[in-house]
Amino acid sequence: MQRSRNETLVITLGNPLMGEDAIGYKLFEMLKGKIKVKHLADIFRFSTAYEGEENVIFIDAVYSKKIPAGKIIYLKNEEIFSLLKDKCKDAHFLGVGEAIKILKETMKEFPKRIHFIGISCKNFEFGEMSEEVKEAFKKVVEIVVK
């Protein structure tokens, strides 16, 4: 099968069992069949999921005490590394920004353009998504499908 290098690949992240962290998986379920999308519970699996696409959009739940639930954050290319600064306590708490940077440095081939869409979430325990996060979910579906 010939790889189409100008395609966009959407990578959703998160644990489908953990409250609002499941938003990535729920987006995957909504988007599959409409666009090229893959869900990863572990961002480092990206190295095997990537098939040479020039554009990759990572979508994940983010947590910040300063950002209200349901806020959508969009970063692209180097902004991901300069603005998505995670404080890593150990390898079990490595943030998405740090992980993407490691992938960029270690993968033989890496996308020309990367985008990050984060949805601010507060509930990372078992449970449902808040109304604010559900609204953000709908907006992200619209953004990505366009």
PDB file of C-alpha atoms in Angstrom, residues 86-95:
ATOM      1  CA  ASP A  86       5.021  19.817  31.847  1.00  0.00           C
ATOM      2  CA  LYS A  87       6.771  19.306  35.129  1.00  0.00           C
ATOM      3  CA  CYS A  88       8.019  15.743  35.109  1.00  0.00           C
ATOM      4  CA  LYS A  89       8.463  14.160  38.531  1.00  0.00           C
ATOM      5  CA  ASP A  90       9.442  10.769  37.141  1.00  0.00           C
ATOM      6  CA  ALA A  91       8.953   8.624  34.043  1.00  0.00           C
ATOM      7  CA  HIS A  92       5.419   7.669  35.135  1.00  0.00           C
ATOM      8  CA  PHE A  93       4.324  11.309  34.993  1.00  0.00           C
ATOM      9  CA  LEU A  94       5.872  12.367  31.706  1.00  0.00           C
ATOM     10  CA  GLY A  95       3.725  14.991  29.972  1.00  0.00           C
TER      11      GLY A  95
END
